[in-house]
CSV table of N, CA, C and O in Angstrom, one decimal:
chain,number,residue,atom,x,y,z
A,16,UNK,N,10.2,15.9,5.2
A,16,UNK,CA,8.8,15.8,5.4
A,16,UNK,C,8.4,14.4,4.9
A,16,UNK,O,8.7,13.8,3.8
A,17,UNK,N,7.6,13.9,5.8
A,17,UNK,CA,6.9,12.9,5.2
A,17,UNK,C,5.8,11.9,4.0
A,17,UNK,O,5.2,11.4,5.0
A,18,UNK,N,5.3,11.6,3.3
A,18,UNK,CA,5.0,11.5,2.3
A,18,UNK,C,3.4,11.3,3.0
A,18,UNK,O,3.1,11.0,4.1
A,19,UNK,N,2.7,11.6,1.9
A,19,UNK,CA,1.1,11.4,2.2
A,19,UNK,C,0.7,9.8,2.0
A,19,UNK,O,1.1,9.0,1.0
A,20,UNK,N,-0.1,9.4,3.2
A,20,UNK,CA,-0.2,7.6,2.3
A,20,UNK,C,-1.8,7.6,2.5
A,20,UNK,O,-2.6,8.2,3.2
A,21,UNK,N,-1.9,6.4,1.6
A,21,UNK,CA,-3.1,5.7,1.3
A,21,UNK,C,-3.4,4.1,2.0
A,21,UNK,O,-2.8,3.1,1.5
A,22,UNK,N,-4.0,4.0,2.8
A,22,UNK,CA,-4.1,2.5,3.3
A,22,UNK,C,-5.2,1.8,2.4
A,22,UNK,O,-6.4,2.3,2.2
A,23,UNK,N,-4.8,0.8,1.8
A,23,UNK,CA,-5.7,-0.4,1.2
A,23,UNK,C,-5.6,-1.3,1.7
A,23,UNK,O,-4.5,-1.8,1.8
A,24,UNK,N,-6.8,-1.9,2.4
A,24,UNK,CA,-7.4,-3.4,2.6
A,24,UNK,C,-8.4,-3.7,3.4
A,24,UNK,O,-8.7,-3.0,4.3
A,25,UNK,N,-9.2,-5.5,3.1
A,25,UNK,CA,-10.0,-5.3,3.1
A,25,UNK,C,-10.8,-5.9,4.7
A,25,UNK,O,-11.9,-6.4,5.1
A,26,UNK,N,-9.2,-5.4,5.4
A,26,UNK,CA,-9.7,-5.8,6.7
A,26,UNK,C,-9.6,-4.4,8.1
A,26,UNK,O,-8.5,-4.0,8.4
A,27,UNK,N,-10.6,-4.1,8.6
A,27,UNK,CA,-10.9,-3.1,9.2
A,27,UNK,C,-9.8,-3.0,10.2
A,27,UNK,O,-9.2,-1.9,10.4
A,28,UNK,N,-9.4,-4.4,10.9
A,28,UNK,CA,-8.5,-4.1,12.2
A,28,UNK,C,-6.9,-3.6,11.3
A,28,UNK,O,-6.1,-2.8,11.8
A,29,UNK,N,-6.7,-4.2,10.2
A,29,UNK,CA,-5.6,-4.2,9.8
A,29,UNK,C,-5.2,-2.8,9.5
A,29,UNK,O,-4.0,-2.6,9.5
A,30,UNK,N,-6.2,-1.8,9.1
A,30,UNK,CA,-6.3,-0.5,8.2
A,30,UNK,C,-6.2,0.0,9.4
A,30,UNK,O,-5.1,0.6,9.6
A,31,UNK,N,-7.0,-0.1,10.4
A,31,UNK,CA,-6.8,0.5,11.8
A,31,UNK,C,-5.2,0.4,12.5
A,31,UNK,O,-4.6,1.4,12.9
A,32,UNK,N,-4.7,-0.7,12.6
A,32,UNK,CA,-3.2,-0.7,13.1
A,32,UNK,C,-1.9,-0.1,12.1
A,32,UNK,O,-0.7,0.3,12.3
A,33,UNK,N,-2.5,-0.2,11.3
A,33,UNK,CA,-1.5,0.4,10.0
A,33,UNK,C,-1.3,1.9,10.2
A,33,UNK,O,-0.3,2.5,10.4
A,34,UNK,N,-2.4,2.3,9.9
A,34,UNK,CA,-2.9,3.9,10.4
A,34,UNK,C,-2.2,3.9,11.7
A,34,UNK,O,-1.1,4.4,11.5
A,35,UNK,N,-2.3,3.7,12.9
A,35,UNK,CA,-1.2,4.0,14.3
A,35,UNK,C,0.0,3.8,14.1
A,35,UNK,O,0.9,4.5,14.5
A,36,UNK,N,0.4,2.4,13.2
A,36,UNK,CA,1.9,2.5,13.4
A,36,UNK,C,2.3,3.3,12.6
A,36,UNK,O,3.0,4.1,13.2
A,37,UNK,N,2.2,3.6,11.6
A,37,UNK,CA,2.7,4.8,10.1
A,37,UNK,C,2.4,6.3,10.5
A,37,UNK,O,3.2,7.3,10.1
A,38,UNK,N,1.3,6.5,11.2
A,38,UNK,CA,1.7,7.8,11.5
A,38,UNK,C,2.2,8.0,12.4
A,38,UNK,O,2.8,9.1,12.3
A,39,UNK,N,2.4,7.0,14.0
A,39,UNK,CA,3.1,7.2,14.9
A,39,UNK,C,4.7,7.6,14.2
A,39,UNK,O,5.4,8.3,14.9
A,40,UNK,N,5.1,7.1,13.1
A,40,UNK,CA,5.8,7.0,12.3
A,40,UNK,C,6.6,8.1,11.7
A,40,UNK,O,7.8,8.4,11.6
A,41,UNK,N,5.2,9.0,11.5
A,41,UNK,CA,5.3,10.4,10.8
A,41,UNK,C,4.6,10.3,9.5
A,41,UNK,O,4.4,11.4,9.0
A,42,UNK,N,4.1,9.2,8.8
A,42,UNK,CA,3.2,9.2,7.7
A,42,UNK,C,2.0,10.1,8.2
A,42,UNK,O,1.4,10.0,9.3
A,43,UNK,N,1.8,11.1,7.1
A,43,UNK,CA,0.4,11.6,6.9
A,43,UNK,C,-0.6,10.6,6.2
A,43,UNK,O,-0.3,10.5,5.0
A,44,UNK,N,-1.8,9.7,6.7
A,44,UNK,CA,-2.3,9.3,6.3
A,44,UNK,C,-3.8,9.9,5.8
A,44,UNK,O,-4.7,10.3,6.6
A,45,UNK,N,-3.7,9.9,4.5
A,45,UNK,CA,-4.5,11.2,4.0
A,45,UNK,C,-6.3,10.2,3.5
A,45,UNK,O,-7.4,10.6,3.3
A,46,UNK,N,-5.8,8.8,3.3
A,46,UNK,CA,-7.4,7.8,3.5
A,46,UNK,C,-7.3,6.4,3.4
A,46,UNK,O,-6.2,5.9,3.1
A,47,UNK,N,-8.4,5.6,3.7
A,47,UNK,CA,-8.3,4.3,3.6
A,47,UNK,C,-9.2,3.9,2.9
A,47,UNK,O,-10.1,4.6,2.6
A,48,UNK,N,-9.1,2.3,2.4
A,48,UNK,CA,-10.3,2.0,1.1
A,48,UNK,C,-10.3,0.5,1.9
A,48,UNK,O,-9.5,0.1,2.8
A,49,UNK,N,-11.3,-0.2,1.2
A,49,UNK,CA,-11.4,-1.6,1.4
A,49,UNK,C,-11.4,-2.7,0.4
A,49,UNK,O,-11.3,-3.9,0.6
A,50,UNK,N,-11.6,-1.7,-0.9
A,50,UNK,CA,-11.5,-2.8,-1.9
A,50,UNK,C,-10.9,-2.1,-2.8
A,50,UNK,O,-10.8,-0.9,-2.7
A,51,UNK,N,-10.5,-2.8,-4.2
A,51,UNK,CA,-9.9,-2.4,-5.4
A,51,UNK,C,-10.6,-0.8,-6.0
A,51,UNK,O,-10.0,0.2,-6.0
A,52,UNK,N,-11.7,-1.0,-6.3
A,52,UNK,CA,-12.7,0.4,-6.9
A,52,UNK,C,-12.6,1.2,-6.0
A,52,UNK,O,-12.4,2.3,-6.5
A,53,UNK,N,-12.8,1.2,-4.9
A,53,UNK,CA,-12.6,2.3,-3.3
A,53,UNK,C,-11.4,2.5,-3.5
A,53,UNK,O,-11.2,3.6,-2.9
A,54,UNK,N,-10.0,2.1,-4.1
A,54,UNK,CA,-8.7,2.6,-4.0
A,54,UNK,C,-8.3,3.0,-5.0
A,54,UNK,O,-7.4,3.8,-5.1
A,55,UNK,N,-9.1,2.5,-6.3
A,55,UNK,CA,-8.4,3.6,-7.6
A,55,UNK,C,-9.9,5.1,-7.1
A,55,UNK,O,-9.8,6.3,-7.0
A,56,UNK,N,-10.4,4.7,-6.9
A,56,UNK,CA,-11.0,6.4,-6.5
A,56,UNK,C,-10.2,7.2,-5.7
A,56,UNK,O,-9.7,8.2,-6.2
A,57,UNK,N,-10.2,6.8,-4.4
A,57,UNK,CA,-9.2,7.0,-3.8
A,57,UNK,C,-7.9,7.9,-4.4
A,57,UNK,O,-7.9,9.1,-4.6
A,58,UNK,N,-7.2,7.0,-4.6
A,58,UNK,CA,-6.4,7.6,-5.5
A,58,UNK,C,-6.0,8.8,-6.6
A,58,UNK,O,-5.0,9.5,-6.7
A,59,UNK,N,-7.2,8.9,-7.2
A,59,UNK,CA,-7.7,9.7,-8.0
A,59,UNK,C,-8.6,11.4,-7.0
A,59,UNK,O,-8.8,12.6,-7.4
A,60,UNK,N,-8.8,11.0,-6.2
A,60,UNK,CA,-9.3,12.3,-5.2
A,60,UNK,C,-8.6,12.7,-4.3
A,60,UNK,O,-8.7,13.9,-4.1
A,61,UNK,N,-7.5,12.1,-3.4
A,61,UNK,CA,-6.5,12.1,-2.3
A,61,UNK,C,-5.7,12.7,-3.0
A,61,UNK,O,-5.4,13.8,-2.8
A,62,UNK,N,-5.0,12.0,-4.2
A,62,UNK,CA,-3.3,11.5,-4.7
A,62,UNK,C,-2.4,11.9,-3.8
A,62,UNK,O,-1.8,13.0,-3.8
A,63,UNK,N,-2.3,10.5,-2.9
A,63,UNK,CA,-1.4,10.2,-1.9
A,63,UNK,C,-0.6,10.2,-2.9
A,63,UNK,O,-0.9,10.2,-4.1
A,64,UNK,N,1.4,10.3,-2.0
A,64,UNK,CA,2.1,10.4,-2.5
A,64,UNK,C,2.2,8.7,-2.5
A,64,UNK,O,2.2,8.3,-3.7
A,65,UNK,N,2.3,7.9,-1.8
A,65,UNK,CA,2.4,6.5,-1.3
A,65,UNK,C,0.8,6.0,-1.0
A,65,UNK,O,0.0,6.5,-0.2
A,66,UNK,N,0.7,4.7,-2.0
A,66,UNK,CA,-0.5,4.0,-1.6
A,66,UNK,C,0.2,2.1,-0.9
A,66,UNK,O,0.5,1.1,-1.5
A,67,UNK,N,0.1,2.3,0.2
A,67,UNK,CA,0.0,0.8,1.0
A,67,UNK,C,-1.1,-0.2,0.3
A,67,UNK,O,-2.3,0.1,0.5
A,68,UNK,N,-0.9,-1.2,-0.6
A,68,UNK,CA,-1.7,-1.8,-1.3
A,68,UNK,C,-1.6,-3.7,-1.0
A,68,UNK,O,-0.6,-4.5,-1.1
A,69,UNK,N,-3.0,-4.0,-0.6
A,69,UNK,CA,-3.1,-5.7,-0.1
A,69,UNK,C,-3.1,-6.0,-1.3
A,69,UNK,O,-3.6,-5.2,-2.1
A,70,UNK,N,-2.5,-7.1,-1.7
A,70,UNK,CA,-2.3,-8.1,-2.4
A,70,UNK,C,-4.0,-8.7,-2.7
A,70,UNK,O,-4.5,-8.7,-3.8
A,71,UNK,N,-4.5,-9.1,-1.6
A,71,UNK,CA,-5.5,-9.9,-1.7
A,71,UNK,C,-6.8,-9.4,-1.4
A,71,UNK,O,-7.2,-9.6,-0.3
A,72,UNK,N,-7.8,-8.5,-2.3
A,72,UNK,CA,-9.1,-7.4,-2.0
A,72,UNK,C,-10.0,-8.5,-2.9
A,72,UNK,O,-9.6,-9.4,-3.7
A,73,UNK,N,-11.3,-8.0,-2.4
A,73,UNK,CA,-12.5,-8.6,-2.1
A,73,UNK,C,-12.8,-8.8,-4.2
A,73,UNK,O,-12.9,-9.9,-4.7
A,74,UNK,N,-12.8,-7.8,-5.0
A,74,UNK,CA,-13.3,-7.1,-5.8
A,74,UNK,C,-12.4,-7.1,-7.1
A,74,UNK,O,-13.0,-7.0,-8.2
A,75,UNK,N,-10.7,-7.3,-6.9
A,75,UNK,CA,-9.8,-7.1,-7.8
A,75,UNK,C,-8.4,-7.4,-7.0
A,75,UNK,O,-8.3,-7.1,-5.8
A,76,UNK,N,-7.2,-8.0,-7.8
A,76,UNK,CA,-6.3,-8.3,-6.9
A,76,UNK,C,-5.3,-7.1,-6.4
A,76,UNK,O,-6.2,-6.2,-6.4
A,77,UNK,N,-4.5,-6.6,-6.1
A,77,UNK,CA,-3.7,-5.6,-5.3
A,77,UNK,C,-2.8,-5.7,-6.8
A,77,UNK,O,-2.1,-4.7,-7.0
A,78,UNK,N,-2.8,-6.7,-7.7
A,78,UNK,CA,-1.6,-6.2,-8.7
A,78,UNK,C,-2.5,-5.4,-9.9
A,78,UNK,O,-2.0,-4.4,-10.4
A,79,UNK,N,-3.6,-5.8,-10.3
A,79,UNK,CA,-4.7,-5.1,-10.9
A,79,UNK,C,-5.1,-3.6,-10.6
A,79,UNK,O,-5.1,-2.8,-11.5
A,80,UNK,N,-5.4,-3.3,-9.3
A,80,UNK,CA,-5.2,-2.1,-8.8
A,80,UNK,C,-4.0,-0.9,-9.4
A,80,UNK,O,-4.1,0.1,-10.2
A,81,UNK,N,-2.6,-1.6,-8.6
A,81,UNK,CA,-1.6,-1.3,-9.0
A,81,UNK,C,-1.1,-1.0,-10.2
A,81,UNK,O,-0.1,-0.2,-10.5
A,82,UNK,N,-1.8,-1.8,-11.0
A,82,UNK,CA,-1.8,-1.7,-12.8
A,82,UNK,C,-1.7,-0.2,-12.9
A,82,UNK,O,-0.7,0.5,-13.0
A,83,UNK,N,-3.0,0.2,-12.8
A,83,UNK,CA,-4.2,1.0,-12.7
A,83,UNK,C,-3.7,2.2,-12.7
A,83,UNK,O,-3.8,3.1,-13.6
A,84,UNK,N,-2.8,2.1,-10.8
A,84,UNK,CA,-2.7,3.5,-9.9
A,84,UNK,C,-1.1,3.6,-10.4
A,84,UNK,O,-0.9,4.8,-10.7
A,85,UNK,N,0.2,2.7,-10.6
A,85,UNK,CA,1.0,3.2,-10.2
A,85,UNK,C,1.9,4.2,-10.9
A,85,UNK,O,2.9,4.7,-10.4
A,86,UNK,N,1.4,4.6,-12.0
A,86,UNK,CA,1.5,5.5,-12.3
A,86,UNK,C,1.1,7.5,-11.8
A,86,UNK,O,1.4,8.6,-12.3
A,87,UNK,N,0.5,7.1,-10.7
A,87,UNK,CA,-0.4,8.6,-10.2
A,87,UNK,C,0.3,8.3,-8.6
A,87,UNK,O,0.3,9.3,-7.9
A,88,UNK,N,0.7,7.3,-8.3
A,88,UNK,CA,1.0,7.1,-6.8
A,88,UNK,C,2.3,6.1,-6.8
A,88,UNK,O,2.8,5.7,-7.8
A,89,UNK,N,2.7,5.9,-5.8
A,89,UNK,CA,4.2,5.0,-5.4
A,89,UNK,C,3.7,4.0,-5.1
A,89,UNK,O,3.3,4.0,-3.9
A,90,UNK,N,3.4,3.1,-5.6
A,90,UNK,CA,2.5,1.7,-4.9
A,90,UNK,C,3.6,0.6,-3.7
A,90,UNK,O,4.8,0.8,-3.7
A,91,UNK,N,3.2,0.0,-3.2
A,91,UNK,CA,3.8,-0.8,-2.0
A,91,UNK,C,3.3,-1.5,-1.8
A,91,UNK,O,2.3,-1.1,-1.1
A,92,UNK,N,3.3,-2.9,-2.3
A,92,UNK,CA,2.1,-3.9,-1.9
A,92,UNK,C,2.7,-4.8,-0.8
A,92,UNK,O,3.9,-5.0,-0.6
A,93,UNK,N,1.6,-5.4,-0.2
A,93,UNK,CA,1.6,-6.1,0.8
A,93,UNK,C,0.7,-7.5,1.4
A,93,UNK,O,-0.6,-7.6,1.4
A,94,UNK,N,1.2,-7.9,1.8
A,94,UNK,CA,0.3,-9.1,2.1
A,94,UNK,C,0.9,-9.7,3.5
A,94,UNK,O,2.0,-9.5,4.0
A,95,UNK,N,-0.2,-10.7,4.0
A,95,UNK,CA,0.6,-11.6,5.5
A,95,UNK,C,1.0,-12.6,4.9
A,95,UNK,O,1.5,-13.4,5.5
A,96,UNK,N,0.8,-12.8,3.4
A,96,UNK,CA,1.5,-14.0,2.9
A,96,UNK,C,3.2,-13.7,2.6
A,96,UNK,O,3.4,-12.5,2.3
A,97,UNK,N,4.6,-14.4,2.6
A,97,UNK,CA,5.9,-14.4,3.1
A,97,UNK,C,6.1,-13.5,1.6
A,97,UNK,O,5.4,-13.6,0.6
A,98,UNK,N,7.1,-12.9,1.9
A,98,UNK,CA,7.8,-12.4,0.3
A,98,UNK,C,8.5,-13.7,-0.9
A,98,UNK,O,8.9,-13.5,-2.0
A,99,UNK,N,8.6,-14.9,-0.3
A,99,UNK,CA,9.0,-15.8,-0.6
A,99,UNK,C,8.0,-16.3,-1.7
A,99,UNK,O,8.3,-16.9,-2.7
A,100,UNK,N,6.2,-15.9,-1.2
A,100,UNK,CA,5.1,-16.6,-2.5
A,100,UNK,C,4.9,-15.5,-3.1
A,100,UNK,O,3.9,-15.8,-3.7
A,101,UNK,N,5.3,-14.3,-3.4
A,101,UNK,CA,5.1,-13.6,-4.2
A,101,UNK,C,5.8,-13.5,-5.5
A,101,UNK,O,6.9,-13.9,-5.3
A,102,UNK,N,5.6,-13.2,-6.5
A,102,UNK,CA,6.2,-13.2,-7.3
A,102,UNK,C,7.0,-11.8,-7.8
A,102,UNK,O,6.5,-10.8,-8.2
A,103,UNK,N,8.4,-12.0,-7.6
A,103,UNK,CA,9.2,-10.8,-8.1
A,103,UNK,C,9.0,-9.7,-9.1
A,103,UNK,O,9.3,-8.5,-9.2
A,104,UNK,N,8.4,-10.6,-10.1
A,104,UNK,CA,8.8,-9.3,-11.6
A,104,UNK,C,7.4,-9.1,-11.4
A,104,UNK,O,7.2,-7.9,-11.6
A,105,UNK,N,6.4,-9.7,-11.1
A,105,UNK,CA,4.9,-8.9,-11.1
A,105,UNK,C,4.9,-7.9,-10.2
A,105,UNK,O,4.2,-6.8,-10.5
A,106,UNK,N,5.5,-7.9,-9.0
A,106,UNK,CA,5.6,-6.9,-7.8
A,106,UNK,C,6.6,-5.7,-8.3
A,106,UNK,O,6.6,-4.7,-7.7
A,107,UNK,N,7.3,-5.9,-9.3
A,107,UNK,CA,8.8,-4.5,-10.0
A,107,UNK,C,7.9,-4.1,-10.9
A,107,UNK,O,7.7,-2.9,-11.0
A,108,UNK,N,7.0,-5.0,-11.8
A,108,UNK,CA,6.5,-4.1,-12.8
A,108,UNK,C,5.0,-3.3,-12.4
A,108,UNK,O,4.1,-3.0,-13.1
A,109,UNK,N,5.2,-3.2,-10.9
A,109,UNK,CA,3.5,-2.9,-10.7
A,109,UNK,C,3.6,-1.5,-9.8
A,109,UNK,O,3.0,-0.5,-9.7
A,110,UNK,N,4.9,-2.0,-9.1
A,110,UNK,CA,4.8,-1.3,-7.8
A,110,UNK,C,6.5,-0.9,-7.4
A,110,UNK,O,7.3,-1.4,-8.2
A,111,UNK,N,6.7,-0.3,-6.5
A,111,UNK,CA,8.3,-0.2,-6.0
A,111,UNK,C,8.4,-0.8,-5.0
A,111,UNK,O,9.1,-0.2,-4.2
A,112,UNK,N,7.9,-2.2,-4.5
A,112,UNK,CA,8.1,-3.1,-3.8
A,112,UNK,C,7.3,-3.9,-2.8
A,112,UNK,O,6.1,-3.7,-3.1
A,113,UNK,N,7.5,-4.8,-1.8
A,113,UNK,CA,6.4,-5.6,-1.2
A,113,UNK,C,7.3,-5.4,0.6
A,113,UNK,O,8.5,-5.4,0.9
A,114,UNK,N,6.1,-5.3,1.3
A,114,UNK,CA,6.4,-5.4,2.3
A,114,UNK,C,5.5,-6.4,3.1
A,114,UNK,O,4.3,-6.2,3.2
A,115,UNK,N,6.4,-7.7,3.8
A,115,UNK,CA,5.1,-8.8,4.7
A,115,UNK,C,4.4,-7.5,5.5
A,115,UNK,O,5.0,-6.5,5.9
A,116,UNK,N,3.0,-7.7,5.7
A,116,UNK,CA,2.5,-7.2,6.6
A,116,UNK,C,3.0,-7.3,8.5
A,116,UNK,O,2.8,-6.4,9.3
A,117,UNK,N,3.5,-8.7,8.8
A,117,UNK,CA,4.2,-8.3,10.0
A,117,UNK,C,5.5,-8.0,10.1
A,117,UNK,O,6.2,-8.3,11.1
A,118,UNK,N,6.0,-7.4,9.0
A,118,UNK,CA,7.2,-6.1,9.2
A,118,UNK,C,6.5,-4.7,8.8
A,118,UNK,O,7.2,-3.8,8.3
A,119,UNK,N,5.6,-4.7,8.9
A,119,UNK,CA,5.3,-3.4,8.4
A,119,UNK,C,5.9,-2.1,9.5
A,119,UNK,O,5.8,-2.3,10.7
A,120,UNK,N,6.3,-1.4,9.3
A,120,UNK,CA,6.9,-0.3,10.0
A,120,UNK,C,6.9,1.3,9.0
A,120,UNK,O,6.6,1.5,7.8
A,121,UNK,N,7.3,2.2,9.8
A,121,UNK,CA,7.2,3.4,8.7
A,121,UNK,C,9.3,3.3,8.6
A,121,UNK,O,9.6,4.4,8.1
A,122,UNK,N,9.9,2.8,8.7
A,122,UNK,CA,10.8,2.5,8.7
A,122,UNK,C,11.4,1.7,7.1
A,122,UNK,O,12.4,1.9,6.4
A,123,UNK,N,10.1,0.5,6.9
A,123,UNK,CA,10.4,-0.5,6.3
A,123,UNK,C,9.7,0.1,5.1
A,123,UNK,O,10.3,-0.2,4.1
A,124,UNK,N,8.5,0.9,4.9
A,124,UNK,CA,7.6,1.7,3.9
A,124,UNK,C,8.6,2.1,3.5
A,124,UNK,O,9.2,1.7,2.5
A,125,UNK,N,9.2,3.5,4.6
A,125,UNK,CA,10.5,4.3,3.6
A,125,UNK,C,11.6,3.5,3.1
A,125,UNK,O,11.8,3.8,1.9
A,126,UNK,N,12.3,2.7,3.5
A,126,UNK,CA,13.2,1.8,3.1
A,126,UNK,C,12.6,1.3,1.1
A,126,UNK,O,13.3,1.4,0.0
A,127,UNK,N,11.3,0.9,1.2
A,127,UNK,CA,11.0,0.6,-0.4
A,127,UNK,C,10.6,1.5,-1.1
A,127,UNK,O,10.8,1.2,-2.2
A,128,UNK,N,9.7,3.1,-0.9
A,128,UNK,CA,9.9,4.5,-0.9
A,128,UNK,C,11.1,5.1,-1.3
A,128,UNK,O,10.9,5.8,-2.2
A,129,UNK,N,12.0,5.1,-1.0
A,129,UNK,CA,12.8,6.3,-0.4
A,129,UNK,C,13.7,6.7,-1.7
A,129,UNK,O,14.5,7.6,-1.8
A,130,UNK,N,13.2,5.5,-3.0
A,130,UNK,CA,14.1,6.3,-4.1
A,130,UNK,C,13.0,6.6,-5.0
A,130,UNK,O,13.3,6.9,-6.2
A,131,UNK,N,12.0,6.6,-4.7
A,131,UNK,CA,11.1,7.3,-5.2
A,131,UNK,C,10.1,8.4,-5.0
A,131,UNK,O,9.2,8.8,-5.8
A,132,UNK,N,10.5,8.7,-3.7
A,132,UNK,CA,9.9,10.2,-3.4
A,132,UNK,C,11.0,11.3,-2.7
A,132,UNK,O,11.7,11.3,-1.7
A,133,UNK,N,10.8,11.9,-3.3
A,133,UNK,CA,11.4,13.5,-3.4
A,133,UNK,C,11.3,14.2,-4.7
A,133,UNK,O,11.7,15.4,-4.8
């Protein structure tokens, strides 16, 4: 079975294509948020098993969030910026990994998932 997810960010088309490919996928997507405060609530009323988390929100950054949440959820941050400008140890101590947003797939989610849920 597939895990429950959470979409964060703070762009409408992006949360919308995310949501088609991930469930086309088999992700249950159980809500979406647009900013930092909308996703630790979120969080806290859903508790997705997996929260999809932007790097870059309106309100607070995606690693602030992740502070927050990754304790109650599997965090997976993301951005369209390359895995190359992110920073390694801030992304292991926050979350179980980064995925560019143009590889996103429910393939490439479970891939940084997959030792952390069951």
């Amino acid at each position: 079975m597939m895990p429950t997810l959470l979409i964060v960010d703070d762009h409408d088309s992006f949360r919308s294509w995310a949501r088609r490919v991930l469930t086309d996928d088999g992700f249950e997507v159980v809500g979406e948020a647009a900013d930092g405060a909308a996703a630790i609530d979120a969080v806290a009323q859903l508790h997705p098993e997996v929260t999809l988390l932007d790097i870059v929100l309106p309100d607070m950054t995606g690693f602030e969030v992740a502070s927050s949440v990754h304790r109650e959820t599997i965090v997976v941050l993301t951005s369209s910026r390359s895995s190359d400008d992110v920073d390694p140890d801030l992304v292991a101590a926050v979350s179980a990994g980064f995925v560019e947003k143009a590889d996103l797939s429910g393939t490439a989610l479970l891939g940084v998932v997959a030792r952390d849920v069951g």
